Amino acid sequence: QRLNTLGSRLSDQELRNCLMIMTNKPFYEWVQNLSNDTNFLNTLSLSDKLLEEKYHMELVLRFLVFKNSTLQEIKSSNDISEFISEKTQEMALDSEFNLENERGIFLKVFKILNLTLEDDTFKKYYVESSSFKGKFLISSFEAITIGLSKSIEQWDEETDIGELKQKLINLWSEATFTENIGAGANFFSRIPQIMPFSEDFFKNEN
């Protein structure tokens, strides 16, 4: 806060990084390591400016926070940035937070996504051209990673790539998804709809 008052304004994530370093530096280094994973970075299509502002580290935290939060916890907050910061501090201070297990899930989710669609993963799918186009969409990131993280053990990176690609295409035909990602759908209006939908949509019970 002092840095923001006296100098160049920091992004929310840069402030979180300061908080993590002060609270639990090894945890900060663990998050930083995840944010530099090649598969993870390859699925994103972020500008240099967003990377400089450490937005990819925020996306790691969003993944961890949503995966480890209940819908009720999310609905009880009215500021998404504050909620992510509070949950980040909770994870950093929790001696029982299983870093090894969380890392394994994270790496597997983004490995299979990178093998499937690379940097098209979180872009919009256009039926008329049968292709993914445009920029990175945070609403797509939330829907895909929330659901896939819950059922990742059901997906095999060697045999299920084709099926997952079709799932990611079909996602854009699902009303629950498309009706909750427009300009009028902010985080607190879309997540109560997207979270349960996504967890069910990405089950792979074949």
PDB file of C-alpha atoms in Angstrom:
ATOM      1  CA  GLN A   1       0.000   0.000   0.000  1.00  0.00           C
ATOM      2  CA  ARG A   2       2.873   2.351   0.722  1.00  0.00           C
ATOM      3  CA  LEU A   3       4.457   1.514  -2.606  1.00  0.00           C
ATOM      4  CA  ASN A   4       1.185   2.322  -4.336  1.00  0.00           C
ATOM      5  CA  THR A   5       0.961   5.645  -2.490  1.00  0.00           C
ATOM      6  CA  LEU A   6       4.528   6.781  -2.963  1.00  0.00           C
ATOM      7  CA  GLY A   7       5.574   5.225  -6.254  1.00  0.00           C
ATOM      8  CA  SER A   8       4.324   3.421  -9.326  1.00  0.00           C
ATOM      9  CA  ARG A   9       1.031   1.653  -8.700  1.00  0.00           C
ATOM     10  CA  LEU A  10       1.415  -2.098  -8.406  1.00  0.00           C
ATOM     11  CA  SER A  11      -1.031  -4.601  -9.831  1.00  0.00           C
ATOM     12  CA  ASP A  12      -3.178  -6.629  -7.424  1.00  0.00           C
ATOM     13  CA  GLN A  13      -0.978  -9.633  -8.067  1.00  0.00           C
ATOM     14  CA  GLU A  14       2.250  -7.737  -7.440  1.00  0.00           C
ATOM     15  CA  LEU A  15       0.811  -6.757  -4.058  1.00  0.00           C
ATOM     16  CA  ARG A  16      -0.159 -10.386  -3.404  1.00  0.00           C
ATOM     17  CA  ASN A  17       3.389 -11.418  -4.207  1.00  0.00           C
ATOM     18  CA  CYS A  18       4.671  -9.013  -1.569  1.00  0.00           C
ATOM     19  CA  LEU A  19       2.171 -10.485   0.884  1.00  0.00           C
ATOM     20  CA  MET A  20       3.228 -14.049   0.098  1.00  0.00           C
ATOM     21  CA  ILE A  21       6.918 -13.214   0.460  1.00  0.00           C
ATOM     22  CA  MET A  22       6.288 -11.651   3.871  1.00  0.00           C
ATOM     23  CA  THR A  23       3.953 -14.440   4.995  1.00  0.00           C
ATOM     24  CA  ASN A  24       5.612 -17.566   3.596  1.00  0.00           C
ATOM     25  CA  LYS A  25       8.423 -17.111   1.083  1.00  0.00           C
ATOM     26  CA  PRO A  26       8.684 -20.831   0.176  1.00  0.00           C
ATOM     27  CA  PHE A  27       4.968 -20.756  -0.694  1.00  0.00           C
ATOM     28  CA  TYR A  28       5.559 -17.729  -2.931  1.00  0.00           C
ATOM     29  CA  GLU A  29       8.420 -19.557  -4.662  1.00  0.00           C
ATOM     30  CA  TRP A  30       6.177 -22.612  -5.119  1.00  0.00           C
ATOM     31  CA  VAL A  31       3.466 -20.488  -6.793  1.00  0.00           C
ATOM     32  CA  GLN A  32       6.080 -18.761  -8.923  1.00  0.00           C
ATOM     33  CA  ASN A  33       7.394 -22.145 -10.051  1.00  0.00           C
ATOM     34  CA  LEU A  34       3.905 -23.241 -11.100  1.00  0.00           C
ATOM     35  CA  SER A  35       3.403 -19.990 -13.014  1.00  0.00           C
ATOM     36  CA  ASN A  36       6.521 -20.729 -15.073  1.00  0.00           C
ATOM     37  CA  ASP A  37       5.350 -24.205 -16.118  1.00  0.00           C
ATOM     38  CA  THR A  38       5.710 -24.499 -19.885  1.00  0.00           C
ATOM     39  CA  ASN A  39       2.390 -26.283 -20.439  1.00  0.00           C
ATOM     40  CA  PHE A  40       0.546 -23.668 -18.380  1.00  0.00           C
ATOM     41  CA  LEU A  41       2.115 -20.726 -20.213  1.00  0.00           C
ATOM     42  CA  ASN A  42       1.501 -22.355 -23.589  1.00  0.00           C
ATOM     43  CA  THR A  43      -2.261 -22.482 -22.966  1.00  0.00           C
ATOM     44  CA  LEU A  44      -2.398 -18.746 -22.297  1.00  0.00           C
ATOM     45  CA  SER A  45      -2.312 -15.962 -24.855  1.00  0.00           C
ATOM     46  CA  LEU A  46      -1.362 -13.062 -22.604  1.00  0.00           C
ATOM     47  CA  SER A  47       0.190  -9.753 -23.594  1.00  0.00           C
ATOM     48  CA  ASP A  48       3.687  -8.840 -22.438  1.00  0.00           C
ATOM     49  CA  LYS A  49       2.125  -6.206 -20.200  1.00  0.00           C
ATOM     50  CA  LEU A  50      -0.017  -8.767 -18.378  1.00  0.00           C
ATOM     51  CA  LEU A  51       2.986 -11.035 -17.942  1.00  0.00           C
ATOM     52  CA  GLU A  52       5.009  -8.124 -16.534  1.00  0.00           C
ATOM     53  CA  GLU A  53       2.186  -7.462 -14.074  1.00  0.00           C
ATOM     54  CA  LYS A  54       2.387 -11.138 -13.021  1.00  0.00           C
ATOM     55  CA  TYR A  55      -1.126 -11.914 -14.229  1.00  0.00           C
ATOM     56  CA  HIS A  56      -0.052 -15.502 -14.922  1.00  0.00           C
ATOM     57  CA  MET A  57       0.683 -15.831 -11.196  1.00  0.00           C
ATOM     58  CA  GLU A  58      -2.810 -14.534 -10.448  1.00  0.00           C
ATOM     59  CA  LEU A  59      -4.204 -17.243 -12.728  1.00  0.00           C
ATOM     60  CA  VAL A  60      -2.316 -19.890 -10.736  1.00  0.00           C
ATOM     61  CA  LEU A  61      -3.897 -18.527  -7.566  1.00  0.00           C
ATOM     62  CA  ARG A  62      -7.356 -18.395  -9.145  1.00  0.00           C
ATOM     63  CA  PHE A  63      -6.945 -22.049 -10.052  1.00  0.00           C
ATOM     64  CA  LEU A  64      -5.930 -22.961  -6.487  1.00  0.00           C
ATOM     65  CA  VAL A  65      -8.495 -20.708  -4.809  1.00  0.00           C
ATOM     66  CA  PHE A  66     -11.489 -21.913  -6.833  1.00  0.00           C
ATOM     67  CA  LYS A  67     -10.412 -25.531  -6.550  1.00  0.00           C
ATOM     68  CA  ASN A  68     -10.191 -25.243  -2.768  1.00  0.00           C
ATOM     69  CA  SER A  69     -13.187 -23.003  -2.039  1.00  0.00           C
ATOM     70  CA  THR A  70     -16.832 -23.831  -1.598  1.00  0.00           C
ATOM     71  CA  LEU A  71     -19.496 -22.043  -3.577  1.00  0.00           C
ATOM     72  CA  GLN A  72     -20.789 -20.582  -0.328  1.00  0.00           C
ATOM     73  CA  GLU A  73     -17.388 -19.071   0.475  1.00  0.00           C
ATOM     74  CA  ILE A  74     -17.239 -17.418  -2.928  1.00  0.00           C
ATOM     75  CA  LYS A  75     -20.800 -16.108  -2.700  1.00  0.00           C
ATOM     76  CA  SER A  76     -20.116 -14.637   0.745  1.00  0.00           C
ATOM     77  CA  SER A  77     -17.532 -12.224  -0.689  1.00  0.00           C
ATOM     78  CA  ASN A  78     -18.263  -9.092  -2.697  1.00  0.00           C
ATOM     79  CA  ASP A  79     -14.765  -8.319  -3.989  1.00  0.00           C
ATOM     80  CA  ILE A  80     -12.994 -10.928  -6.089  1.00  0.00           C
ATOM     81  CA  SER A  81      -9.518  -9.432  -5.727  1.00  0.00           C
ATOM     82  CA  GLU A  82      -9.870  -9.270  -1.955  1.00  0.00           C
ATOM     83  CA  PHE A  83     -11.243 -12.814  -1.861  1.00  0.00           C
ATOM     84  CA  ILE A  84      -8.257 -14.186  -3.827  1.00  0.00           C
ATOM     85  CA  SER A  85      -5.850 -12.315  -1.542  1.00  0.00           C
ATOM     86  CA  GLU A  86      -7.528 -13.632   1.620  1.00  0.00           C
ATOM     87  CA  LYS A  87      -7.601 -17.221   0.364  1.00  0.00           C
ATOM     88  CA  THR A  88      -3.986 -16.933  -0.777  1.00  0.00           C
ATOM     89  CA  GLN A  89      -2.949 -15.923   2.718  1.00  0.00           C
ATOM     90  CA  GLU A  90      -4.970 -18.793   4.173  1.00  0.00           C
ATOM     91  CA  MET A  91      -3.203 -21.301   1.918  1.00  0.00           C
ATOM     92  CA  ALA A  92       0.202 -19.782   2.675  1.00  0.00           C
ATOM     93  CA  LEU A  93      -0.387 -20.104   6.431  1.00  0.00           C
ATOM     94  CA  ASP A  94      -1.989 -23.571   6.317  1.00  0.00           C
ATOM     95  CA  SER A  95       0.606 -26.153   7.319  1.00  0.00           C
ATOM     96  CA  GLU A  96      -1.709 -28.916   6.091  1.00  0.00           C
ATOM     97  CA  PHE A  97      -2.108 -27.474   2.576  1.00  0.00           C
ATOM     98  CA  ASN A  98      -0.804 -30.324   0.425  1.00  0.00           C
ATOM     99  CA  LEU A  99       1.640 -28.644  -1.943  1.00  0.00           C
ATOM    100  CA  GLU A 100       2.732 -31.871  -3.609  1.00  0.00           C
ATOM    101  CA  ASN A 101      -0.820 -32.993  -4.350  1.00  0.00           C
ATOM    102  CA  GLU A 102      -1.913 -29.541  -5.560  1.00  0.00           C
ATOM    103  CA  ARG A 103       1.136 -29.301  -7.801  1.00  0.00           C
ATOM    104  CA  GLY A 104       0.438 -32.700  -9.333  1.00  0.00           C
ATOM    105  CA  ILE A 105      -3.150 -31.764 -10.197  1.00  0.00           C
ATOM    106  CA  PHE A 106      -2.116 -28.392 -11.608  1.00  0.00           C
ATOM    107  CA  LEU A 107       0.591 -29.889 -13.829  1.00  0.00           C
ATOM    108  CA  LYS A 108      -1.685 -32.643 -15.122  1.00  0.00           C
ATOM    109  CA  VAL A 109      -4.546 -30.236 -15.927  1.00  0.00           C
ATOM    110  CA  PHE A 110      -2.361 -27.917 -17.980  1.00  0.00           C
ATOM    111  CA  LYS A 111      -0.388 -30.693 -19.624  1.00  0.00           C
ATOM    112  CA  ILE A 112      -3.519 -32.269 -21.082  1.00  0.00           C
ATOM    113  CA  LEU A 113      -4.951 -28.862 -22.042  1.00  0.00           C
ATOM    114  CA  ASN A 114      -1.720 -27.916 -23.811  1.00  0.00           C
ATOM    115  CA  LEU A 115      -1.632 -31.239 -25.638  1.00  0.00           C
ATOM    116  CA  THR A 116      -5.253 -30.712 -26.676  1.00  0.00           C
ATOM    117  CA  LEU A 117      -5.498 -27.085 -27.804  1.00  0.00           C
ATOM    118  CA  GLU A 118      -2.308 -25.235 -26.857  1.00  0.00           C
ATOM    119  CA  ASP A 119      -2.960 -21.462 -26.804  1.00  0.00           C
ATOM    120  CA  ASP A 120      -6.474 -21.870 -28.212  1.00  0.00           C
ATOM    121  CA  THR A 121      -7.611 -23.421 -24.928  1.00  0.00           C
ATOM    122  CA  PHE A 122      -9.194 -20.322 -23.400  1.00  0.00           C
ATOM    123  CA  LYS A 123     -10.344 -18.578 -26.585  1.00  0.00           C
ATOM    124  CA  LYS A 124     -13.860 -18.447 -28.005  1.00  0.00           C
ATOM    125  CA  TYR A 125     -14.959 -21.179 -30.418  1.00  0.00           C
ATOM    126  CA  TYR A 126     -16.691 -20.081 -33.636  1.00  0.00           C
ATOM    127  CA  VAL A 127     -18.922 -22.728 -35.196  1.00  0.00           C
ATOM    128  CA  GLU A 128     -19.016 -21.035 -38.607  1.00  0.00           C
ATOM    129  CA  SER A 129     -15.245 -21.322 -39.039  1.00  0.00           C
ATOM    130  CA  SER A 130     -14.774 -24.390 -36.828  1.00  0.00           C
ATOM    131  CA  SER A 131     -11.966 -22.637 -35.005  1.00  0.00           C
ATOM    132  CA  PHE A 132     -10.972 -20.917 -31.779  1.00  0.00           C
ATOM    133  CA  LYS A 133     -10.207 -17.224 -32.162  1.00  0.00           C
ATOM    134  CA  GLY A 134      -9.616 -14.067 -30.205  1.00  0.00           C
ATOM    135  CA  LYS A 135      -8.005 -13.284 -26.897  1.00  0.00           C
ATOM    136  CA  PHE A 136      -7.664 -15.113 -23.614  1.00  0.00           C
ATOM    137  CA  LEU A 137     -10.996 -15.180 -21.737  1.00  0.00           C
ATOM    138  CA  ILE A 138     -10.993 -15.334 -17.953  1.00  0.00           C
ATOM    139  CA  SER A 139     -14.542 -16.749 -17.918  1.00  0.00           C
ATOM    140  CA  SER A 140     -13.374 -19.620 -20.108  1.00  0.00           C
ATOM    141  CA  PHE A 141     -10.355 -20.189 -17.865  1.00  0.00           C
ATOM    142  CA  GLU A 142     -12.613 -20.405 -14.813  1.00  0.00           C
ATOM    143  CA  ALA A 143     -15.124 -22.774 -16.374  1.00  0.00           C
ATOM    144  CA  ILE A 144     -12.553 -25.141 -17.830  1.00  0.00           C
ATOM    145  CA  THR A 145     -10.107 -25.306 -14.942  1.00  0.00           C
ATOM    146  CA  ILE A 146     -12.723 -25.510 -12.174  1.00  0.00           C
ATOM    147  CA  GLY A 147     -14.342 -28.543 -13.769  1.00  0.00           C
ATOM    148  CA  LEU A 148     -11.242 -30.265 -15.068  1.00  0.00           C
ATOM    149  CA  SER A 149      -9.351 -29.914 -11.786  1.00  0.00           C
ATOM    150  CA  LYS A 150     -12.146 -31.805 -10.008  1.00  0.00           C
ATOM    151  CA  SER A 151     -12.114 -34.741 -12.420  1.00  0.00           C
ATOM    152  CA  ILE A 152      -8.545 -34.756 -13.748  1.00  0.00           C
ATOM    153  CA  GLU A 153      -7.908 -38.326 -12.576  1.00  0.00           C
ATOM    154  CA  GLN A 154     -10.583 -39.458 -15.048  1.00  0.00           C
ATOM    155  CA  TRP A 155      -8.654 -38.016 -18.002  1.00  0.00           C
ATOM    156  CA  ASP A 156      -5.698 -39.703 -19.710  1.00  0.00           C
ATOM    157  CA  GLU A 157      -3.321 -37.506 -21.695  1.00  0.00           C
ATOM    158  CA  GLU A 158      -2.505 -40.368 -24.072  1.00  0.00           C
ATOM    159  CA  THR A 159      -5.988 -41.638 -24.914  1.00  0.00           C
ATOM    160  CA  ASP A 160      -8.476 -38.838 -24.140  1.00  0.00           C
ATOM    161  CA  ILE A 161      -7.139 -35.860 -26.138  1.00  0.00           C
ATOM    162  CA  GLY A 162      -9.758 -36.170 -28.874  1.00  0.00           C
ATOM    163  CA  GLU A 163     -12.591 -36.463 -26.381  1.00  0.00           C
ATOM    164  CA  LEU A 164     -11.372 -33.475 -24.387  1.00  0.00           C
ATOM    165  CA  LYS A 165     -11.072 -31.366 -27.550  1.00  0.00           C
ATOM    166  CA  GLN A 166     -14.688 -32.140 -28.385  1.00  0.00           C
ATOM    167  CA  LYS A 167     -15.682 -31.220 -24.830  1.00  0.00           C
ATOM    168  CA  LEU A 168     -13.968 -27.856 -25.195  1.00  0.00           C
ATOM    169  CA  ILE A 169     -15.776 -27.258 -28.485  1.00  0.00           C
ATOM    170  CA  ASN A 170     -19.128 -28.369 -27.068  1.00  0.00           C
ATOM    171  CA  LEU A 171     -18.675 -26.023 -24.112  1.00  0.00           C
ATOM    172  CA  TRP A 172     -19.483 -23.111 -26.423  1.00  0.00           C
ATOM    173  CA  SER A 173     -22.882 -24.650 -27.235  1.00  0.00           C
ATOM    174  CA  GLU A 174     -23.891 -24.923 -23.577  1.00  0.00           C
ATOM    175  CA  ALA A 175     -26.406 -22.236 -22.561  1.00  0.00           C
ATOM    176  CA  THR A 176     -25.351 -22.280 -18.906  1.00  0.00           C
ATOM    177  CA  PHE A 177     -21.869 -21.313 -20.007  1.00  0.00           C
ATOM    178  CA  THR A 178     -22.589 -18.883 -22.836  1.00  0.00           C
ATOM    179  CA  GLU A 179     -25.321 -17.023 -20.938  1.00  0.00           C
ATOM    180  CA  ASN A 180     -22.996 -16.345 -18.019  1.00  0.00           C
ATOM    181  CA  ILE A 181     -19.903 -15.010 -19.762  1.00  0.00           C
ATOM    182  CA  GLY A 182     -21.219 -11.818 -21.378  1.00  0.00           C
ATOM    183  CA  ALA A 183     -20.399  -8.249 -20.415  1.00  0.00           C
ATOM    184  CA  GLY A 184     -23.272  -8.182 -17.925  1.00  0.00           C
ATOM    185  CA  ALA A 185     -22.114 -11.308 -16.102  1.00  0.00           C
ATOM    186  CA  ASN A 186     -19.547 -10.319 -13.495  1.00  0.00           C
ATOM    187  CA  PHE A 187     -17.701 -12.812 -11.342  1.00  0.00           C
ATOM    188  CA  PHE A 188     -20.309 -13.004  -8.597  1.00  0.00           C
ATOM    189  CA  SER A 189     -23.159 -13.563 -11.021  1.00  0.00           C
ATOM    190  CA  ARG A 190     -21.428 -16.157 -13.196  1.00  0.00           C
ATOM    191  CA  ILE A 191     -19.551 -18.333 -10.711  1.00  0.00           C
ATOM    192  CA  PRO A 192     -22.665 -19.605  -8.852  1.00  0.00           C
ATOM    193  CA  GLN A 193     -23.871 -20.849 -12.236  1.00  0.00           C
ATOM    194  CA  ILE A 194     -20.546 -21.921 -13.734  1.00  0.00           C
ATOM    195  CA  MET A 195     -19.010 -23.832 -10.827  1.00  0.00           C
ATOM    196  CA  PRO A 196     -21.607 -26.638 -10.468  1.00  0.00           C
ATOM    197  CA  PHE A 197     -22.122 -26.768 -14.237  1.00  0.00           C
ATOM    198  CA  SER A 198     -18.401 -27.081 -14.926  1.00  0.00           C
ATOM    199  CA  GLU A 199     -17.817 -29.787 -12.337  1.00  0.00           C
ATOM    200  CA  ASP A 200     -20.541 -31.902 -13.938  1.00  0.00           C
ATOM    201  CA  PHE A 201     -19.656 -31.049 -17.563  1.00  0.00           C
ATOM    202  CA  PHE A 202     -16.026 -32.178 -17.325  1.00  0.00           C
ATOM    203  CA  LYS A 203     -16.697 -35.552 -15.722  1.00  0.00           C
ATOM    204  CA  ASN A 204     -15.247 -38.312 -17.886  1.00  0.00           C
ATOM    205  CA  GLU A 205     -16.940 -41.531 -16.894  1.00  0.00           C
ATOM    206  CA  ASN A 206     -16.320 -43.516 -20.084  1.00  0.00           C
TER     207      ASN A 206
END
